[in-house]
Coordinates of C-alpha atoms in Angstrom, one line a residue:
M110 CA 0.0 0.0 0.0
A111 CA 1.2 3.5 -0.7
P112 CA 2.7 5.4 2.2
L113 CA 0.5 7.6 4.3
P114 CA 1.3 11.3 4.3
A115 CA 4.1 12.7 6.3
T116 CA 4.8 16.3 7.5
R117 CA 7.2 18.6 5.7
D118 CA 9.7 18.3 8.5
G119 CA 9.9 14.5 7.9
R120 CA 7.7 13.1 10.6
E121 CA 5.9 10.0 9.4
F122 CA 2.2 9.4 9.8
H123 CA 2.5 7.6 13.1
G124 CA 4.7 10.4 14.5
A125 CA 2.2 13.0 13.5
L126 CA -0.6 10.9 15.0
A127 CA 1.3 10.5 18.3
Q128 CA 2.0 14.2 18.5
A129 CA -1.6 15.3 17.6
N130 CA -3.1 12.9 20.2
D131 CA -0.4 12.8 22.9
L132 CA 0.1 9.1 22.3
P133 CA 3.2 7.0 22.9
L134 CA 4.9 6.4 19.5
A135 CA 4.5 2.6 19.8
D136 CA 0.7 3.0 20.2
A137 CA 0.6 5.4 17.3
R138 CA 2.4 2.8 15.2
E139 CA -0.1 0.1 16.1
I140 CA -3.0 2.4 15.3
E141 CA -1.4 3.2 11.9
V142 CA -1.2 -0.5 11.2
E143 CA -4.9 -1.0 12.2
Y144 CA -5.8 2.0 10.1
R145 CA -4.0 0.6 7.1
R146 CA -6.0 -2.7 7.6
F147 CA -9.2 -0.7 7.7
L148 CA -8.3 1.0 4.4
Y149 CA -7.7 -2.4 2.9
L150 CA -11.1 -3.6 4.1
A151 CA -12.8 -0.5 2.8
A152 CA -11.0 -1.0 -0.6
I153 CA -12.1 -4.6 -1.1
S154 CA -15.8 -4.1 -0.4
D155 CA -18.5 -1.6 -0.8
A156 CA -20.1 -2.7 2.5
P157 CA -20.3 0.1 5.1
R158 CA -17.2 -0.2 7.4
V159 CA -17.5 1.1 10.9
V160 CA -14.3 1.7 12.8
P161 CA -13.6 2.2 16.5
A162 CA -12.7 5.6 18.0
Q163 CA -8.9 5.3 17.9
I164 CA -8.7 4.2 14.3
R165 CA -11.3 6.8 13.4
Q166 CA -8.9 9.4 14.8
A167 CA -6.2 8.3 12.4
W168 CA -8.8 8.4 9.6
Q169 CA -9.8 11.9 10.5
M170 CA -6.2 13.1 10.5
H171 CA -5.6 11.5 7.1
A172 CA -8.8 12.9 5.7
R173 CA -7.6 16.4 6.6
N174 CA -4.7 16.0 4.2
P175 CA -5.2 17.9 1.0
D176 CA -4.1 14.7 -1.0
Y177 CA -6.6 12.4 0.8
V178 CA -9.0 12.3 -2.1
H179 CA -6.2 11.5 -4.6
F180 CA -4.9 8.8 -2.2
C181 CA -8.2 7.1 -2.0
T182 CA -8.9 7.1 -5.8
S183 CA -5.4 6.1 -6.8
V184 CA -4.6 3.6 -4.0
L185 CA -8.0 2.3 -2.9
G186 CA -9.6 2.7 -6.4
K187 CA -12.6 4.6 -5.0
P188 CA -13.4 7.5 -2.9
L189 CA -13.7 6.9 0.9
P190 CA -15.6 9.9 2.4
L191 CA -15.1 10.4 6.1
D192 CA -18.6 10.1 7.6
D193 CA -19.9 9.4 11.1
T194 CA -21.0 5.8 10.6
T195 CA -21.4 5.3 14.4
R196 CA -24.6 7.3 14.1
M197 CA -26.1 5.4 11.2
L198 CA -28.9 2.8 11.7
G199 CA -27.4 -0.6 11.8
A200 CA -24.0 0.7 13.0
S201 CA -23.6 -2.2 15.4
R202 CA -24.3 -4.8 12.7
A203 CA -21.9 -3.0 10.3
Y204 CA -19.2 -2.9 13.0
H205 CA -19.5 -6.7 13.6
Q206 CA -19.4 -7.3 9.8
T207 CA -16.2 -5.2 9.7
R208 CA -14.7 -7.3 12.4
A209 CA -15.8 -10.5 10.6
A210 CA -14.2 -9.2 7.4
Y211 CA -11.0 -8.5 9.4
M212 CA -10.9 -12.0 10.7
R213 CA -11.5 -13.4 7.2
E214 CA -8.8 -11.3 5.5
F215 CA -6.1 -11.3 8.1
G216 CA -6.6 -14.7 9.7
H217 CA -7.0 -13.6 13.3
R218 CA -9.3 -11.6 15.5
P219 CA -8.7 -7.8 15.5
P220 CA -6.8 -6.7 18.6
A221 CA -9.3 -6.0 21.4
L222 CA -7.4 -2.9 22.5
Y223 CA -8.2 -1.1 19.2
W224 CA -11.2 -3.1 18.1
P225 CA -13.5 -3.7 21.1
D226 CA -16.2 -6.3 20.9
G227 CA -18.9 -3.8 20.2
V228 CA -19.5 -0.2 19.3
A229 CA -22.6 1.5 20.6
P230 CA -24.3 4.3 18.7
R231 CA -23.5 7.6 20.3
V232 CA -26.2 9.2 22.3
P233 CA -25.9 13.0 22.8
R234 CA -24.6 13.5 26.3
W235 CA -27.2 16.2 27.0
L236 CA -30.1 14.0 26.2
V237 CA -30.6 12.4 29.6
A238 CA -30.1 15.7 31.5
H239 CA -32.6 17.5 29.3
A240 CA -35.1 14.7 29.6
A241 CA -34.9 14.9 33.3
I242 CA -35.2 18.7 33.4
L243 CA -38.2 18.7 31.1
G244 CA -39.8 15.8 32.8
L245 CA -39.5 17.3 36.3
S246 CA -40.5 20.8 35.2
G247 CA -43.5 19.3 33.3
A248 CA -44.6 17.2 36.3
F249 CA -44.2 20.2 38.6
A250 CA -46.1 22.5 36.3
Y251 CA -48.9 19.9 35.9
G252 CA -49.1 19.3 39.7
R253 CA -49.2 23.0 40.5
G254 CA -51.2 24.1 37.5
E255 CA -48.4 26.6 36.6
P256 CA -47.3 26.5 33.0
L257 CA -44.4 28.9 33.9
F258 CA -42.6 26.1 35.6
L259 CA -42.6 24.2 32.3
A260 CA -41.4 27.3 30.5
A261 CA -38.6 27.7 33.0
G262 CA -37.6 24.0 32.5
V263 CA -37.5 24.5 28.7
G264 CA -35.4 27.6 29.2
L265 CA -33.0 25.8 31.5
A266 CA -32.7 22.9 29.1
L267 CA -31.9 25.3 26.2
V268 CA -29.3 27.1 28.3
L269 CA -27.6 23.8 29.2
Y270 CA -27.7 22.7 25.6
G271 CA -26.1 26.0 24.5
A272 CA -23.4 25.6 27.2
D273 CA -22.8 22.0 26.0
L274 CA -22.4 23.1 22.4
Y275 CA -20.1 25.9 23.4
T276 CA -17.8 23.7 25.6
A277 CA -17.8 21.1 22.8
H278 CA -16.7 23.7 20.3
L279 CA -13.9 24.9 22.7
G280 CA -12.8 21.4 23.3
R281 CA -12.7 20.8 19.5
K282 CA -10.5 23.8 19.1
R283 CA -8.1 22.7 21.8
R284 CA -7.9 19.0 20.8
A285 CA -9.0 19.0 17.2
F286 CA -7.4 16.0 15.7
G287 CA -4.6 17.0 13.4
D288 CA -5.5 20.7 13.3
R289 CA -1.9 21.7 14.0
M290 CA -0.8 19.7 11.0
S291 CA -3.6 20.0 8.4
D292 CA -1.7 22.7 6.6
D293 CA 1.6 20.9 6.9
L294 CA 0.3 17.6 5.4
S295 CA 0.8 18.5 1.8
H296 CA 2.6 15.5 0.3
F297 CA 3.0 11.8 0.3
L298 CA 6.3 10.2 1.0
N299 CA 8.0 8.9 -2.2
R300 CA 9.7 6.2 -0.2
T301 CA 8.4 3.2 1.6
P302 CA 8.2 3.2 5.5
G303 CA 11.5 2.1 7.1
Q304 CA 13.8 3.5 4.4

């Protein structure tokens, strides 16, 4: 497979991955190997492929590279758009199919450290808190016959939702995967890894 992109200062993909995510270099190398295996699985089938979080981080960093689309069409033979497959219906089934394809192609189970047994669809973290706030304020408003209590609950839920969005945005700015390198990833290595 073609080499993954490196930075202009010569850091290979796993080095950039380690720096962007504050990972030990050995872990970043293993994640790169698993990401390459995911790319292979995506190339040999049109079935939806769902990846676990750590491998998805490598995919996100690679997808920010300006040459990502060229890499996919020339190496994989087809485009591989980055999408949030953990939110799609049937994500759990697709994840298990991806793990089964891994076992068929590579002759062993995927490492549990990077490919856990299951992936659960993500539920927004604010959903439970908002349901509780709206439920309690609705019950209180109904019991007291005061619709203003329900309005206050809706207002509080909206304020919490806005605060959650704001903190998520700040967190994304601080920890955005590969943001420091997105402008620096402009070329592929013309050599094979290890040379």
